[in-house]
CSV table of C-alpha atoms in Angstrom, one decimal:
chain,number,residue,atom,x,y,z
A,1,UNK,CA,-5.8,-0.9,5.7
A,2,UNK,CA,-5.2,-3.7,3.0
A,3,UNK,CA,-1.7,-2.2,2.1
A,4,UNK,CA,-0.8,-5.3,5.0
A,5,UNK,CA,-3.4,-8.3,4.7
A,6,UNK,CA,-5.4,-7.6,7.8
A,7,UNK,CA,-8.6,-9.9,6.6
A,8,UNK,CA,-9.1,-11.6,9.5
A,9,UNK,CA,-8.3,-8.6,12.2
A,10,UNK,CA,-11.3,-6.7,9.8
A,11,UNK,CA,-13.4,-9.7,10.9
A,12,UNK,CA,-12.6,-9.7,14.3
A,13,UNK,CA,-12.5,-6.0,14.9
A,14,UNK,CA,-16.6,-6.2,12.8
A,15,UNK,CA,-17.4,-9.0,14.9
A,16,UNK,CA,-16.5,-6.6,18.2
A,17,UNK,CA,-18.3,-3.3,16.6
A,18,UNK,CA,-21.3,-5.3,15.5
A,19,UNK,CA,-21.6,-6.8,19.0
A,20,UNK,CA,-21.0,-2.9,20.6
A,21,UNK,CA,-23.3,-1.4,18.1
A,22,UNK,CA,-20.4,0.6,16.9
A,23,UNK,CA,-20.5,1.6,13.2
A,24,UNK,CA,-17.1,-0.1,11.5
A,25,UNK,CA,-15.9,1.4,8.4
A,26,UNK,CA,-13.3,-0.4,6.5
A,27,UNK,CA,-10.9,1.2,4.0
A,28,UNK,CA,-10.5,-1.7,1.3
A,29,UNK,CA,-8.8,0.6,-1.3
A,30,UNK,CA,-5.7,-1.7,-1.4
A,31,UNK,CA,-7.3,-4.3,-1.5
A,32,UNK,CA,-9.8,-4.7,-4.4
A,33,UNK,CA,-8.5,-6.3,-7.2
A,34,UNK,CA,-5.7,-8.0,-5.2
A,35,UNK,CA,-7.5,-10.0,-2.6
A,36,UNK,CA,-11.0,-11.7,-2.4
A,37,UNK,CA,-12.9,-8.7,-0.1
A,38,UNK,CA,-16.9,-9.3,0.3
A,39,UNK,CA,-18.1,-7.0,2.5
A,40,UNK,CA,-20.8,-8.9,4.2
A,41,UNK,CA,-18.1,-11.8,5.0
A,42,UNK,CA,-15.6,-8.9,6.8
A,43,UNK,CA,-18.6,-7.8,8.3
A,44,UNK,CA,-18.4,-3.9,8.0
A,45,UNK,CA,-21.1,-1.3,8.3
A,46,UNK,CA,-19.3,0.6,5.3
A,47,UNK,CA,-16.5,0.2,2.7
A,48,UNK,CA,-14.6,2.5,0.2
A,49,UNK,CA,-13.1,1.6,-2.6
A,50,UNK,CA,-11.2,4.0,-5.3
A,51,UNK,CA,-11.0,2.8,-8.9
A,52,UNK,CA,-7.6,4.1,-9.7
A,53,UNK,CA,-5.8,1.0,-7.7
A,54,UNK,CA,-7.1,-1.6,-10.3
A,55,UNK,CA,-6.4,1.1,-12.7
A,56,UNK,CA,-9.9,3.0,-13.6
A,57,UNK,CA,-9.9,6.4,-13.7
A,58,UNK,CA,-8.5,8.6,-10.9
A,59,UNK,CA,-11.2,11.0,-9.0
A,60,UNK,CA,-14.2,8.3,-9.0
A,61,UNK,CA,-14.6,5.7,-6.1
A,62,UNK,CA,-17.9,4.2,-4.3
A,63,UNK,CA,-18.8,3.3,-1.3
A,64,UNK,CA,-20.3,0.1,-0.1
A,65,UNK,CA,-23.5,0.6,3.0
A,66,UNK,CA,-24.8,-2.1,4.5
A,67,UNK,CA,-27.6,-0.7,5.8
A,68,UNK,CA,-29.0,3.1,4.1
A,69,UNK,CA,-31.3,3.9,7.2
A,70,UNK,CA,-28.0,4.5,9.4
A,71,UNK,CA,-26.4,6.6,6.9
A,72,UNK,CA,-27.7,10.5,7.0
A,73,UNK,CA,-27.0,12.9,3.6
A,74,UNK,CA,-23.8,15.5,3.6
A,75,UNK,CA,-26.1,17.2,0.7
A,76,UNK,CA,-29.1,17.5,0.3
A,77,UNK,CA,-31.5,18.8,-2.6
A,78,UNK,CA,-31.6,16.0,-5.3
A,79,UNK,CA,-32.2,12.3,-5.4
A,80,UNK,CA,-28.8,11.0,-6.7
A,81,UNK,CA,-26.9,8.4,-4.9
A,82,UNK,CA,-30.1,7.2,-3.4
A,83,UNK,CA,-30.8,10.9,-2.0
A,84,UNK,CA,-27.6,10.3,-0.2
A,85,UNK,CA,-25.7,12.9,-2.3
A,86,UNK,CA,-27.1,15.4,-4.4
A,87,UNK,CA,-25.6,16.8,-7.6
A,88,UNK,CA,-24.5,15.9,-11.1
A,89,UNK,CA,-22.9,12.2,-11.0
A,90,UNK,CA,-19.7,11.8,-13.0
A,91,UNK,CA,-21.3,9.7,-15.4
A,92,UNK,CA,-18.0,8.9,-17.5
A,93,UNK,CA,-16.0,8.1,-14.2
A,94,UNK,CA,-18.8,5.5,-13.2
A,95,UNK,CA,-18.6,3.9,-16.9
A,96,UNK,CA,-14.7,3.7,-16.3
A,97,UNK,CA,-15.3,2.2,-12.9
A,98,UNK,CA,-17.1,-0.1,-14.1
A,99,UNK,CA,-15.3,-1.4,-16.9
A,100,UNK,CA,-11.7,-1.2,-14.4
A,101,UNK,CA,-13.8,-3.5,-11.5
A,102,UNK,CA,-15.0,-6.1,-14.3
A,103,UNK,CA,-11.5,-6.2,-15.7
A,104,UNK,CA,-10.1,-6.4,-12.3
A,105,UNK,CA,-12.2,-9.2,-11.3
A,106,UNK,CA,-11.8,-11.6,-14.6
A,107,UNK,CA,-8.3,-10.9,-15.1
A,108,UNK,CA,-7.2,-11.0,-11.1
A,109,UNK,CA,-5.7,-14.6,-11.0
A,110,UNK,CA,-3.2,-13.6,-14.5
A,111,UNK,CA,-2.5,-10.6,-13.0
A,112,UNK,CA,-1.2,-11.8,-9.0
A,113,UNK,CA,0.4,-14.1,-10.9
A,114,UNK,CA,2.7,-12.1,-12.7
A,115,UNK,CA,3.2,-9.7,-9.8
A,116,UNK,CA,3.6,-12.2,-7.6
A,117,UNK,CA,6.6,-13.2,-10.2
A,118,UNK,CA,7.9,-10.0,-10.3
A,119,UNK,CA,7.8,-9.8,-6.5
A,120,UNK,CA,9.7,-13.1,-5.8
A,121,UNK,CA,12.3,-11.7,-8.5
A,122,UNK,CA,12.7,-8.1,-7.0
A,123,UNK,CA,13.1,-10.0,-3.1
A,124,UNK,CA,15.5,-12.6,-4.3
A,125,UNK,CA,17.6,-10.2,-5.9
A,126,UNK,CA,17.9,-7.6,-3.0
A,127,UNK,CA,18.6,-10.6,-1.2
A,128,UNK,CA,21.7,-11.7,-3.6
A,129,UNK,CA,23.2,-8.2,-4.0
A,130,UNK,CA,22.2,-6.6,0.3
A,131,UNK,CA,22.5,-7.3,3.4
A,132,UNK,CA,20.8,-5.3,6.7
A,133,UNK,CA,17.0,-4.9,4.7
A,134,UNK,CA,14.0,-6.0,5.9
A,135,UNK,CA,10.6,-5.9,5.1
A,136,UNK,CA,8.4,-4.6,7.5
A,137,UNK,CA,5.1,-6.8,7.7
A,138,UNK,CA,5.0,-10.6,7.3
A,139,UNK,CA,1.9,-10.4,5.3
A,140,UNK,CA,1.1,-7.8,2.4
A,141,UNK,CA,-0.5,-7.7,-0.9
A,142,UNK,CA,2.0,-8.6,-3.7
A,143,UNK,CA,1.9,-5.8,-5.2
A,144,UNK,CA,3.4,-3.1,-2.5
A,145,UNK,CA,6.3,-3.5,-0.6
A,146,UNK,CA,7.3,-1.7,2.8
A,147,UNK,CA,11.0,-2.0,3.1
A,148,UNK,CA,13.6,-0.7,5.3
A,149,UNK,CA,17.8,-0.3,4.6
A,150,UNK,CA,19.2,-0.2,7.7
A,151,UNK,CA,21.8,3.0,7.7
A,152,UNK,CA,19.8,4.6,5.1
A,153,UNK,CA,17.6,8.0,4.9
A,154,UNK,CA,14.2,6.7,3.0
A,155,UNK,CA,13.7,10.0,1.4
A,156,UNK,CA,17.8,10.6,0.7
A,157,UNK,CA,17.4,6.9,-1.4
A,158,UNK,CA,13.8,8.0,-2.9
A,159,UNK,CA,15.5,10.9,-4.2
A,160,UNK,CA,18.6,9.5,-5.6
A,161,UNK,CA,16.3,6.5,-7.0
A,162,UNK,CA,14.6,9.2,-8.5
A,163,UNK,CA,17.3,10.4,-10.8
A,164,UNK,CA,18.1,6.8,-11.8
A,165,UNK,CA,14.4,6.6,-13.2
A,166,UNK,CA,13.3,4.3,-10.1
A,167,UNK,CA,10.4,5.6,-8.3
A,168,UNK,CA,9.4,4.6,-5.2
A,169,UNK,CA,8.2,6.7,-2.0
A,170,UNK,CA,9.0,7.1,1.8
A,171,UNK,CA,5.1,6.8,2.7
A,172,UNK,CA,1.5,6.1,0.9
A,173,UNK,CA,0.7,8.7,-1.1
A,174,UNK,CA,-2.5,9.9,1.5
A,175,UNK,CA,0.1,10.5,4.2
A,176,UNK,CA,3.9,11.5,2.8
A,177,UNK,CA,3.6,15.3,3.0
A,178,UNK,CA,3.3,14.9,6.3
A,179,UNK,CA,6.5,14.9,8.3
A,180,UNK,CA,5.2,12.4,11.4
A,181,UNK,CA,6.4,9.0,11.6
A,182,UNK,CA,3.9,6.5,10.2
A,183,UNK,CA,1.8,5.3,12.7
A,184,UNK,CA,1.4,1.9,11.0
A,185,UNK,CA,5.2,1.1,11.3
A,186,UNK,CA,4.8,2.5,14.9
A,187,UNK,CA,1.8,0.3,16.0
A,188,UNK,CA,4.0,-2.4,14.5
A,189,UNK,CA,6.8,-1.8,16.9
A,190,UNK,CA,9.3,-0.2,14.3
A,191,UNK,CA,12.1,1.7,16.0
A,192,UNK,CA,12.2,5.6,14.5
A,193,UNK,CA,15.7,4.5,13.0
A,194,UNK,CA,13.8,1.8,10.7
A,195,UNK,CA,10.8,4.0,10.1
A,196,UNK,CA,13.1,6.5,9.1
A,197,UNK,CA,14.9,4.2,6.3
A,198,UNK,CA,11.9,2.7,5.2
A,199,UNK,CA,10.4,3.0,0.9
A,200,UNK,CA,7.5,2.0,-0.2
A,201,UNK,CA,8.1,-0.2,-3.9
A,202,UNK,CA,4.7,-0.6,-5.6
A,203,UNK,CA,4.8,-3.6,-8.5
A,204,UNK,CA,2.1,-3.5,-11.3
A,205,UNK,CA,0.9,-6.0,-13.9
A,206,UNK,CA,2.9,-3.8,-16.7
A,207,UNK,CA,5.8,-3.8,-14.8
A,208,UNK,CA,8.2,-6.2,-16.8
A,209,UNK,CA,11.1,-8.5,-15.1
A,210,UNK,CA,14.0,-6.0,-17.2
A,211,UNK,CA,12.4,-3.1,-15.2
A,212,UNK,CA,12.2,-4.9,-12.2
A,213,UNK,CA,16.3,-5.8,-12.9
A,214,UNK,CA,16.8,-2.3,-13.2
A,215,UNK,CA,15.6,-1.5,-10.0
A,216,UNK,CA,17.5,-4.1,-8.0
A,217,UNK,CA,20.9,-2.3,-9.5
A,218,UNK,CA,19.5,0.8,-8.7
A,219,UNK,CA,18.6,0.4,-5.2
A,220,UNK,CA,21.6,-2.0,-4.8
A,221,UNK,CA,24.1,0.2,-5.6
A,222,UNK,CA,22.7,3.5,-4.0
A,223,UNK,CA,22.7,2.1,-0.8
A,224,UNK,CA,25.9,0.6,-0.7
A,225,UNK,CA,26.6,4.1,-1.5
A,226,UNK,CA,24.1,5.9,0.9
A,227,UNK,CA,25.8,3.5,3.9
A,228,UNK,CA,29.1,4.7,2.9
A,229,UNK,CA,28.6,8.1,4.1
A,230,UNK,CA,26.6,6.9,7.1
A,231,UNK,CA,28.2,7.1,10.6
A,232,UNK,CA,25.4,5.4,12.1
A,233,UNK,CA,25.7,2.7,9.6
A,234,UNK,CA,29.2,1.8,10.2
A,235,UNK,CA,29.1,2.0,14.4
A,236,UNK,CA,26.0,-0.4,14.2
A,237,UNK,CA,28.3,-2.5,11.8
A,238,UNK,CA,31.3,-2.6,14.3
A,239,UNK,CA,29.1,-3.1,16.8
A,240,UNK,CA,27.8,-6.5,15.4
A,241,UNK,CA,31.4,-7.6,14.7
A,242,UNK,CA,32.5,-6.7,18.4
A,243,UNK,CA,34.9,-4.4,17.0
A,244,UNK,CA,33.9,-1.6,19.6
């Protein structure tokens, strides 16, 4: 939900639930670590968050409730997470939570800052050496990118980028083995044409600016050379310049 900034939509849709009595779970995995988030401000009945996106450990996450009356066990038997879950907890994953979330939170103005550098470099050079690219949602955390190259297959470019030592992906990671169109970019108006050119370029705090220089040559020069084999590419281009 955080991968676009939605803050204030989380609010408003909490604000409707509340008044419905209609329990509101948010999905704030994006966002920790790159936005402020306090779950009693957004107003949600629950909240997950996963430690590997303000890099912790992979397989350990938590989950905020705001009220543990309303909340009935999957498992039952022991008395671990508050008797909501029973079994062994995964001690060292919590310990690297932990140290990942207080990390996170006293080193998150350094960190946006560089990304938020790195960002501004990657856009103005797409910018210098592209034309036809957009990116789809006016608002987003800094640190991922939904873009789409007009003419241009996402998963041909992911692929070639691939080989070039660029990664990137034609979806979030919960949803690209599936072979639907994303329902975000639908819900956001999106014709199946951009949808269908559109990568997802994720920027971390070790990123450096040479790697980020690398990509904008990458990407640059595949799709010039993607769009030269695309039909659809060129007719929408003659089309523009009232050639046809």
């Amino acid at each position: 939900m955080f991968g676009l900034m939605v803050n204030l939509w989380v609010i408003e849709i909490g604000t409707i639930c509340n008044e419905k009595q209609i329990h509101f779970h948010c999905d704030a995995v994006q966002g920790v670590g790159k936005l402020h988030i306090d779950a009693q401000d957004l107003n949600v009945d629950t909240l997950s968050v996963s430690a590997h996106k303000f890099y912790g450990p992979k397989g350990i996450g938590c989950l905020y409730i705001k009220d543990l009356n309303k909340i009935n066990p999957l498992l039952h038997g022991g008395s671990q997470e508050k008797g909501l879950r029973s079994g062994t907890e995964n001690v060292s994953g919590i310990v690297g939570f932990g140290v990942a979330a207080k990390n996170a939170l006293r080193n998150k103005e350094e960190n946006l800052n560089k990304i938020n550098g790195l960002r501004n470099l990657f856009l103005k050079g797409l910018s210098e050496n592209l034309v036809d690219w957009q990116i789809n949602g006016n608002r987003s955390v800094p640190s991922t990118l939904s873009i789409s190259f007009s003419g241009v297959r996402g998963e041909a470019l992911a692929f070639a980028l691939d080989q070039l030592g660029v990664c990137v992906s034609v979806a979030s990671a919960c949803s690209s083995s599936s072979s639907k169109l994303s329902h975000v970019l639908v819900s956001m108006g999106k014709s199946k044409e951009e949808i269908r050119s559109t990568i997802r370029v994720s920027i971390g705090k070790q990123n450096t600016s040479e790697e980020i220089t690398t990509a904008i040559q990458a990407i640059s020069s595949t799709v010039n050379k993607l769009r030269s084999f695309s039909n659809t590419f060129r007719t929408v281009k003659a089309n523009a310049s009232g050639k046809y």
